[in-house]
């Protein structure tokens, strides 16, 4: 672009940083004369993603999450063929082909057999309808059908298909389905799936009825076969297998009953009782032993047993030195001879030992109690001494009071006598004064 406006004035010829450089014409239009190896390589930019577009499956997996799911009531178990698609040369086709198909839920043998039977019934109905409609029109040959199919379509790379007898194929498929019903490992899986599909409350009677129905259906199907002898032998073989399976089932049920036992058994069973009765008995005993009153009684008995064990241990420990002394006494008895009185006193002491043994466990707590009360006894003795001193002081005070009372009495007696003396003196003085006044009057007169 810079060469186009090179001769014009006031044109900025500096390269624009936002524009890419012009590619040469040889890169835009390569000559056909060059080989593929000689063609110059184009300069690629790091900002351009040169990878191919994602495949259709990957795009549907990422962007097709909002699509509505099909109604389960309208589902058809008819296998669908993959749609025809042109072969792409891009790298995305190879990547999509290399991808593994999405994992589908595993289908059980019973559901597969049911689906195949339903499909077989649909195919028979379609063939019956097509045969009724095609009776008037002649059936075109295989080459004509192939020519009509090839019209308007691309040329197929696959080899030409061989004509197929649909009726014979259907008959063979039906025979194979009937054979799969009970024969071989597929039949065992079908029976197990049928037993699993049954209700839990039905028990063995429902299983037995289902097995009888299957056996009856097999006998009826084999009776319809062309070869009567072969059919009878196969039915007898199937009946034998079914009876063998029933006998095995009965044996297993008997083994389970002998191991677990019926639920209605009581608790008074021997040691070889079934497991369920034993569990019930243990449960009942556990419920009885875990009651509070039983636990209290057990704890009291355990405490008494511990006390008895302590007494026995202490008595045995006290008897050991006595036994040693007795042994020494027996050894020295040959040297020392005891008198009858000493022997009687010793026997009386030995007779007292059984009475003292029960008291031995009480001695340690009694001594500890006495040690704790020693201080209290000392304080009591101090208080008693103080009381005695107070009593002695009280006695002394009482004696002093008695002495003071005697002194007071003596003083009172002295005062009374003094008062009487004073009265007498006063009376004598008054008599003298009166006599003196009479004399004075007499002198004046």
PDB file of C-alpha atoms in Angstrom, residues 285-390:
ATOM      1  CA  UNK A 285     -31.176 -62.451  78.410  1.00  0.00           C
ATOM      2  CA  UNK A 286     -29.430 -59.206  77.525  1.00  0.00           C
ATOM      3  CA  UNK A 287     -32.666 -57.258  78.005  1.00  0.00           C
ATOM      4  CA  UNK A 288     -33.125 -58.877  81.435  1.00  0.00           C
ATOM      5  CA  UNK A 289     -29.550 -58.285  82.582  1.00  0.00           C
ATOM      6  CA  UNK A 290     -29.496 -54.647  81.492  1.00  0.00           C
ATOM      7  CA  UNK A 291     -32.380 -53.653  83.781  1.00  0.00           C
ATOM      8  CA  UNK A 292     -31.387 -51.133  86.519  1.00  0.00           C
ATOM      9  CA  UNK A 293     -32.467 -53.299  89.457  1.00  0.00           C
ATOM     10  CA  UNK A 294     -30.504 -56.285  88.133  1.00  0.00           C
ATOM     11  CA  UNK A 295     -27.440 -54.093  87.615  1.00  0.00           C
ATOM     12  CA  UNK A 296     -27.723 -52.755  91.193  1.00  0.00           C
ATOM     13  CA  UNK A 297     -27.980 -56.275  92.602  1.00  0.00           C
ATOM     14  CA  UNK A 298     -24.949 -57.374  90.586  1.00  0.00           C
ATOM     15  CA  UNK A 299     -22.936 -54.363  91.771  1.00  0.00           C
ATOM     16  CA  UNK A 300     -23.829 -55.098  95.430  1.00  0.00           C
ATOM     17  CA  UNK A 301     -22.786 -58.721  95.057  1.00  0.00           C
ATOM     18  CA  UNK A 302     -19.525 -57.679  93.443  1.00  0.00           C
ATOM     19  CA  UNK A 303     -18.791 -55.279  96.314  1.00  0.00           C
ATOM     20  CA  UNK A 304     -19.468 -58.003  98.883  1.00  0.00           C
ATOM     21  CA  UNK A 305     -17.253 -60.388  96.963  1.00  0.00           C
ATOM     22  CA  UNK A 306     -14.436 -57.827  96.926  1.00  0.00           C
ATOM     23  CA  UNK A 307     -14.761 -57.333 100.693  1.00  0.00           C
ATOM     24  CA  UNK A 308     -14.620 -61.102 101.241  1.00  0.00           C
ATOM     25  CA  UNK A 309     -11.561 -61.359  99.026  1.00  0.00           C
ATOM     26  CA  UNK A 310      -9.825 -58.578 100.978  1.00  0.00           C
ATOM     27  CA  UNK A 311     -10.612 -60.343 104.225  1.00  0.00           C
ATOM     28  CA  UNK A 312      -9.290 -63.629 102.914  1.00  0.00           C
ATOM     29  CA  UNK A 313      -6.098 -61.977 101.677  1.00  0.00           C
ATOM     30  CA  UNK A 314      -5.508 -60.176 104.982  1.00  0.00           C
ATOM     31  CA  UNK A 315      -6.232 -63.326 106.991  1.00  0.00           C
ATOM     32  CA  UNK A 316      -3.842 -65.349 104.871  1.00  0.00           C
ATOM     33  CA  UNK A 317      -1.187 -62.653 105.281  1.00  0.00           C
ATOM     34  CA  UNK A 318      -1.682 -62.655 109.079  1.00  0.00           C
ATOM     35  CA  UNK A 319      -1.598 -66.437 109.306  1.00  0.00           C
ATOM     36  CA  UNK A 320       1.767 -66.703 107.597  1.00  0.00           C
ATOM     37  CA  UNK A 321       3.836 -65.295 110.517  1.00  0.00           C
ATOM     38  CA  UNK A 322       1.713 -67.325 112.957  1.00  0.00           C
ATOM     39  CA  UNK A 323       2.428 -70.441 110.940  1.00  0.00           C
ATOM     40  CA  UNK A 324       6.124 -69.572 110.998  1.00  0.00           C
ATOM     41  CA  UNK A 325       5.991 -69.114 114.788  1.00  0.00           C
ATOM     42  CA  UNK A 326       4.117 -72.391 115.109  1.00  0.00           C
ATOM     43  CA  UNK A 327       6.773 -74.109 113.006  1.00  0.00           C
ATOM     44  CA  UNK A 328       9.514 -72.676 115.175  1.00  0.00           C
ATOM     45  CA  UNK A 329       7.562 -73.742 118.238  1.00  0.00           C
ATOM     46  CA  UNK A 330       7.253 -77.257 116.864  1.00  0.00           C
ATOM     47  CA  UNK A 331      10.982 -77.307 116.220  1.00  0.00           C
ATOM     48  CA  UNK A 332      11.742 -76.073 119.715  1.00  0.00           C
ATOM     49  CA  UNK A 333       9.140 -78.278 121.357  1.00  0.00           C
ATOM     50  CA  UNK A 334      11.725 -80.987 121.659  1.00  0.00           C
ATOM     51  CA  UNK A 335      13.784 -78.659 123.811  1.00  0.00           C
ATOM     52  CA  UNK A 336      11.054 -76.699 125.741  1.00  0.00           C
ATOM     53  CA  UNK A 337       8.268 -78.511 127.587  1.00  0.00           C
ATOM     54  CA  UNK A 338       5.060 -76.519 128.231  1.00  0.00           C
ATOM     55  CA  UNK A 339       3.075 -76.820 131.395  1.00  0.00           C
ATOM     56  CA  UNK A 340      -0.656 -77.675 131.203  1.00  0.00           C
ATOM     57  CA  UNK A 341      -1.656 -74.131 132.181  1.00  0.00           C
ATOM     58  CA  UNK A 342       0.545 -72.594 129.472  1.00  0.00           C
ATOM     59  CA  UNK A 343      -0.792 -75.082 126.938  1.00  0.00           C
ATOM     60  CA  UNK A 344      -4.388 -74.236 127.894  1.00  0.00           C
ATOM     61  CA  UNK A 345      -3.746 -70.496 127.620  1.00  0.00           C
ATOM     62  CA  UNK A 346      -2.120 -71.003 124.222  1.00  0.00           C
ATOM     63  CA  UNK A 347      -5.083 -73.047 123.036  1.00  0.00           C
ATOM     64  CA  UNK A 348      -7.475 -70.358 124.239  1.00  0.00           C
ATOM     65  CA  UNK A 349      -5.479 -67.796 122.269  1.00  0.00           C
ATOM     66  CA  UNK A 350      -5.688 -69.982 119.164  1.00  0.00           C
ATOM     67  CA  UNK A 351      -9.433 -70.317 119.725  1.00  0.00           C
ATOM     68  CA  UNK A 352      -9.731 -66.518 119.797  1.00  0.00           C
ATOM     69  CA  UNK A 353      -8.082 -66.180 116.378  1.00  0.00           C
ATOM     70  CA  UNK A 354     -11.255 -67.047 114.349  1.00  0.00           C
ATOM     71  CA  UNK A 355     -13.105 -64.354 116.300  1.00  0.00           C
ATOM     72  CA  UNK A 356     -10.338 -61.847 115.666  1.00  0.00           C
ATOM     73  CA  UNK A 357     -10.051 -62.571 111.930  1.00  0.00           C
ATOM     74  CA  UNK A 358     -13.280 -60.725 110.980  1.00  0.00           C
ATOM     75  CA  UNK A 359     -12.068 -57.736 113.025  1.00  0.00           C
ATOM     76  CA  UNK A 360      -8.737 -57.456 111.234  1.00  0.00           C
ATOM     77  CA  UNK A 361     -10.116 -55.551 108.180  1.00  0.00           C
ATOM     78  CA  UNK A 362     -11.743 -53.045 110.573  1.00  0.00           C
ATOM     79  CA  UNK A 363      -8.503 -52.211 112.393  1.00  0.00           C
ATOM     80  CA  UNK A 364      -6.827 -50.026 109.690  1.00  0.00           C
ATOM     81  CA  UNK A 365      -9.801 -47.656 109.223  1.00  0.00           C
ATOM     82  CA  UNK A 366     -10.313 -47.632 113.010  1.00  0.00           C
ATOM     83  CA  UNK A 367      -6.702 -46.576 113.587  1.00  0.00           C
ATOM     84  CA  UNK A 368      -6.998 -43.899 110.935  1.00  0.00           C
ATOM     85  CA  UNK A 369     -10.169 -42.646 112.626  1.00  0.00           C
ATOM     86  CA  UNK A 370      -8.475 -42.580 116.019  1.00  0.00           C
ATOM     87  CA  UNK A 371      -5.515 -40.654 114.583  1.00  0.00           C
ATOM     88  CA  UNK A 372      -7.892 -38.094 113.161  1.00  0.00           C
ATOM     89  CA  UNK A 373      -9.642 -37.821 116.562  1.00  0.00           C
ATOM     90  CA  UNK A 374      -6.413 -37.442 118.567  1.00  0.00           C
ATOM     91  CA  UNK A 375      -6.433 -33.653 118.124  1.00  0.00           C
ATOM     92  CA  UNK A 376     -10.036 -33.507 119.221  1.00  0.00           C
ATOM     93  CA  UNK A 377      -9.186 -35.522 122.319  1.00  0.00           C
ATOM     94  CA  UNK A 378      -6.297 -33.118 123.139  1.00  0.00           C
ATOM     95  CA  UNK A 379      -8.608 -30.123 122.831  1.00  0.00           C
ATOM     96  CA  UNK A 380     -11.167 -31.861 125.026  1.00  0.00           C
ATOM     97  CA  UNK A 381      -8.514 -32.509 127.674  1.00  0.00           C
ATOM     98  CA  UNK A 382      -7.511 -28.804 127.636  1.00  0.00           C
ATOM     99  CA  UNK A 383     -11.128 -27.780 128.041  1.00  0.00           C
ATOM    100  CA  UNK A 384     -11.585 -30.214 130.922  1.00  0.00           C
ATOM    101  CA  UNK A 385      -8.507 -28.774 132.669  1.00  0.00           C
ATOM    102  CA  UNK A 386      -9.878 -25.235 132.247  1.00  0.00           C
ATOM    103  CA  UNK A 387     -13.202 -26.328 133.691  1.00  0.00           C
ATOM    104  CA  UNK A 388     -11.443 -27.855 136.658  1.00  0.00           C
ATOM    105  CA  UNK A 389      -9.549 -24.603 137.285  1.00  0.00           C
ATOM    106  CA  UNK A 390     -12.784 -22.638 137.058  1.00  0.00           C
TER     107      UNK A 390
END
